[in-house]
Amino acid sequence: MALNGNLRDFTVTQLLNLINLASKTGTLVIEGPNETAQVAFRDGKLAHAMIGRENSGLATILHSGKLLNVSQYRAIQQRAGHVNDKELGLLLINAGYLSQEDILQSLQKNFMGVIRQLFTWVEGFFRFENDKLPPEDQINVRLDLENLIIEGSRQLREWEQLQDEIPSLEMALKFTDRPGADLKNVNLSVEEWRVVSYITPKNKISQIAKATKMDDMEIRRIVYGLIQAGLVEITRPEGAAPALAPDMFPTQDTGEQKSLINRLINRISSI
Amino acid sequence: MQTVKMVVTGPFSSGKTEFIGSVSEIDVVATERKITGTGEKEIKDATTVAMDFGRITVDEDLVLYLFGTPGQKRFDFMWEILSEGMLGFIVMIDSARPETFREARSILQTFRAYAPTPYVVAANKQDMEDAWEIEDMRNALRLDPKVKLLPCVATDLKSVKSVLLELLYSILAEMESGG
């Protein structure tokens, strides 16, 4: 039976470790909440990685890696849109624009970025398709997995720690009344400012993450930093369900509910 | 017969089982197992793995159940189940083990996310020599001044009653404020 399961049971790091140890050849397909990732391996080494279908072509990767400027990128899209990645690579090398090393390094960097992104995925189904490799027209690399696995393990520990600190994203944030830090001396990054601009007890942390396009890990990391700096604290979201839910009491009558609490108070006082 | 429940939660070895045992009219139905981990065994020999269960009969028509959660994080799947329909909850903290304060804060936040019911924090083992002062604990736990942080000795009935009563007063106050 093919290897398949849920990321809740096997993390991406654990899967990479298994593929590395068993020197597997094939493609790991991970269906995340929003996108599908495909990561190909040859003899336990990373060969190719992409998330979704878009932005995975060589021209796009070289452009985002600043090896092609906008006009070069547009020209390639217009004139060489029909050529595959291998042919495009050869064209660029033969034309003297780039070296083979430039192209391979750019691809490696991109694939490693994909794997790093996958480390933040905690929900999703995976399957390993034995012996399935990316199409022949795509350029493959040959990258050892050890360093990525170490990086993934480190990130996993950080993730666990952040989950301990901020167990639920369904809570809101509010600024502390007496912040422990002197605000004048606080230097916030652009991402932190983006989060800060949404802080109000009306917004849940999950809503702030959505508005700022951050994943669970990124938002937890920033919120944790702001809490540690004494700038914000976690609070119940405004407009949340009332503190006393109907299922807490055997009766819906508020008068009877109060009487019930008073009976409990009297009984415990008398013990 | 009407029944209501309260939950007693907190980190490993914070005194939840003793707390329920002090006030329950029945012997606590405990699901304790011998500890196998070396680090944890140094602290105590047995720990709760599913839940503790105590009972206080109020009158012919009303019974209060007290549920104690397992303290170790690997049993946290029980927490959400136990928190369903609770009137309120008590977070027990070992005042003499500051290394557990961070976990206590995390448990408190988890329970607040499960159910926004009233709660109090009980600073247990206040009779121990190296117990932290209440205000120092409040600072370390970063508790809002409005949150009730109560001194407690879980083996002392008077102290346990006082914590339960404070929680009931909070519930009553919440009802009166229209919560």
PDB file of C-alpha atoms in Angstrom, chain A residues 161 163-168 170-171 174 177-178 224 227-228 233-236 240-245 247-251 254 256-258 260-271, chain B residues 2-6 23 25 56-59 61-64 73 84-87 102 105-106 109-110 112-113 116-118 142 144-146 157 161 164-165 168-169 171-172 174-176 179:
ATOM      1  CA  GLN A 161       6.320  26.283  21.795  1.00  0.00           C
ATOM      2  CA  GLN A 163       1.145  26.677  20.313  1.00  0.00           C
ATOM      3  CA  ASP A 164       1.735  26.360  24.041  1.00  0.00           C
ATOM      4  CA  GLU A 165       1.928  30.133  24.370  1.00  0.00           C
ATOM      5  CA  ILE A 166      -1.027  30.903  22.090  1.00  0.00           C
ATOM      6  CA  PRO A 167      -3.209  27.783  22.068  1.00  0.00           C
ATOM      7  CA  SER A 168      -6.156  29.343  20.238  1.00  0.00           C
ATOM      8  CA  GLU A 170     -10.058  32.433  18.261  1.00  0.00           C
ATOM      9  CA  MET A 171      -9.146  34.893  21.004  1.00  0.00           C
ATOM     10  CA  LYS A 174      -5.923  44.283  23.376  1.00  0.00           C
ATOM     11  CA  ASP A 177      -3.143  49.364  30.095  1.00  0.00           C
ATOM     12  CA  ARG A 178       0.356  49.768  31.468  1.00  0.00           C
ATOM     13  CA  TYR A 224       4.096  36.072  20.898  1.00  0.00           C
ATOM     14  CA  ILE A 227       2.996  39.713  24.295  1.00  0.00           C
ATOM     15  CA  GLN A 228       6.598  39.206  25.455  1.00  0.00           C
ATOM     16  CA  GLU A 233      -2.497  40.756  26.027  1.00  0.00           C
ATOM     17  CA  ILE A 234      -4.958  38.091  25.006  1.00  0.00           C
ATOM     18  CA  THR A 235      -8.590  38.818  25.700  1.00  0.00           C
ATOM     19  CA  ARG A 236     -12.035  37.415  24.923  1.00  0.00           C
ATOM     20  CA  ALA A 240     -18.414  36.613  21.515  1.00  0.00           C
ATOM     21  CA  ALA A 241     -21.003  34.220  22.859  1.00  0.00           C
ATOM     22  CA  PRO A 242     -22.176  35.256  26.334  1.00  0.00           C
ATOM     23  CA  ALA A 243     -20.096  33.926  29.219  1.00  0.00           C
ATOM     24  CA  LEU A 244     -23.039  31.946  30.518  1.00  0.00           C
ATOM     25  CA  ALA A 245     -24.256  29.585  27.816  1.00  0.00           C
ATOM     26  CA  ASP A 247     -26.344  24.446  28.275  1.00  0.00           C
ATOM     27  CA  MET A 248     -24.613  25.198  31.589  1.00  0.00           C
ATOM     28  CA  PHE A 249     -27.888  25.189  33.457  1.00  0.00           C
ATOM     29  CA  PRO A 250     -30.572  22.527  33.583  1.00  0.00           C
ATOM     30  CA  THR A 251     -33.141  25.319  33.254  1.00  0.00           C
ATOM     31  CA  THR A 254     -32.881  33.137  34.664  1.00  0.00           C
ATOM     32  CA  GLU A 256     -34.294  29.652  38.531  1.00  0.00           C
ATOM     33  CA  GLN A 257     -30.675  29.855  37.419  1.00  0.00           C
ATOM     34  CA  LYS A 258     -29.929  32.483  40.081  1.00  0.00           C
ATOM     35  CA  LEU A 260     -29.662  27.397  41.671  1.00  0.00           C
ATOM     36  CA  ILE A 261     -26.401  29.331  42.189  1.00  0.00           C
ATOM     37  CA  ASN A 262     -27.614  30.633  45.550  1.00  0.00           C
ATOM     38  CA  ARG A 263     -28.483  27.073  46.623  1.00  0.00           C
ATOM     39  CA  LEU A 264     -24.977  25.991  45.630  1.00  0.00           C
ATOM     40  CA  ILE A 265     -23.479  28.879  47.635  1.00  0.00           C
ATOM     41  CA  ASN A 266     -25.536  27.965  50.698  1.00  0.00           C
ATOM     42  CA  ARG A 267     -24.660  24.299  50.429  1.00  0.00           C
ATOM     43  CA  ILE A 268     -20.915  24.845  50.052  1.00  0.00           C
ATOM     44  CA  SER A 269     -20.894  27.386  52.879  1.00  0.00           C
ATOM     45  CA  SER A 270     -22.487  24.793  55.126  1.00  0.00           C
ATOM     46  CA  ILE A 271     -20.006  21.971  54.440  1.00  0.00           C
TER      47      ILE A 271
ATOM     48  CA  GLN B   2     -30.781  18.551  38.157  1.00  0.00           C
ATOM     49  CA  THR B   3     -27.034  18.431  37.752  1.00  0.00           C
ATOM     50  CA  VAL B   4     -24.417  21.118  37.159  1.00  0.00           C
ATOM     51  CA  LYS B   5     -20.683  20.808  36.824  1.00  0.00           C
ATOM     52  CA  MET B   6     -17.464  22.649  37.481  1.00  0.00           C
ATOM     53  CA  VAL B  23     -14.785  18.714  49.363  1.00  0.00           C
ATOM     54  CA  GLU B  25     -18.934  13.751  49.630  1.00  0.00           C
ATOM     55  CA  ILE B  56     -21.647  17.490  46.252  1.00  0.00           C
ATOM     56  CA  THR B  57     -25.367  16.922  46.802  1.00  0.00           C
ATOM     57  CA  VAL B  58     -27.028  20.313  47.245  1.00  0.00           C
ATOM     58  CA  ASP B  59     -30.547  19.110  47.972  1.00  0.00           C
ATOM     59  CA  ASP B  61     -33.145  18.140  43.291  1.00  0.00           C
ATOM     60  CA  LEU B  62     -29.631  19.423  42.671  1.00  0.00           C
ATOM     61  CA  VAL B  63     -26.187  17.852  42.486  1.00  0.00           C
ATOM     62  CA  LEU B  64     -22.872  19.558  41.724  1.00  0.00           C
ATOM     63  CA  LYS B  73      -0.350  17.746  28.091  1.00  0.00           C
ATOM     64  CA  GLU B  84     -18.618  21.102  27.760  1.00  0.00           C
ATOM     65  CA  GLY B  85     -21.510  22.651  29.689  1.00  0.00           C
ATOM     66  CA  MET B  86     -19.457  23.634  32.728  1.00  0.00           C
ATOM     67  CA  LEU B  87     -20.678  26.445  35.001  1.00  0.00           C
ATOM     68  CA  ARG B 102       3.911  29.161  31.898  1.00  0.00           C
ATOM     69  CA  ARG B 105      -1.139  30.227  31.646  1.00  0.00           C
ATOM     70  CA  SER B 106      -1.389  28.153  28.496  1.00  0.00           C
ATOM     71  CA  GLN B 109      -6.018  30.342  27.751  1.00  0.00           C
ATOM     72  CA  THR B 110      -7.031  26.998  26.266  1.00  0.00           C
ATOM     73  CA  ARG B 112     -11.028  30.297  27.977  1.00  0.00           C
ATOM     74  CA  ALA B 113     -11.090  29.469  24.290  1.00  0.00           C
ATOM     75  CA  PRO B 116     -15.813  31.745  28.011  1.00  0.00           C
ATOM     76  CA  THR B 117     -17.331  30.855  31.393  1.00  0.00           C
ATOM     77  CA  PRO B 118     -16.288  32.543  34.656  1.00  0.00           C
ATOM     78  CA  ARG B 142       0.479  38.156  33.713  1.00  0.00           C
ATOM     79  CA  ASP B 144      -5.392  40.892  34.687  1.00  0.00           C
ATOM     80  CA  PRO B 145      -6.094  42.614  38.053  1.00  0.00           C
ATOM     81  CA  LYS B 146      -9.768  41.697  37.565  1.00  0.00           C
ATOM     82  CA  LEU B 157     -11.513  22.079  53.425  1.00  0.00           C
ATOM     83  CA  LYS B 161     -14.666  25.991  50.069  1.00  0.00           C
ATOM     84  CA  LEU B 164     -15.478  27.318  45.165  1.00  0.00           C
ATOM     85  CA  LEU B 165     -17.520  30.123  46.732  1.00  0.00           C
ATOM     86  CA  LEU B 168     -19.893  30.903  42.436  1.00  0.00           C
ATOM     87  CA  TYR B 169     -19.867  34.616  43.347  1.00  0.00           C
ATOM     88  CA  ILE B 171     -20.933  33.335  38.179  1.00  0.00           C
ATOM     89  CA  LEU B 172     -23.640  35.213  40.101  1.00  0.00           C
ATOM     90  CA  GLU B 174     -21.846  37.564  35.590  1.00  0.00           C
ATOM     91  CA  MET B 175     -25.564  36.700  35.660  1.00  0.00           C
ATOM     92  CA  GLU B 176     -26.438  39.979  37.303  1.00  0.00           C
ATOM     93  CA  GLY B 179     -23.554  37.963  30.755  1.00  0.00           C
TER      94      GLY B 179
END
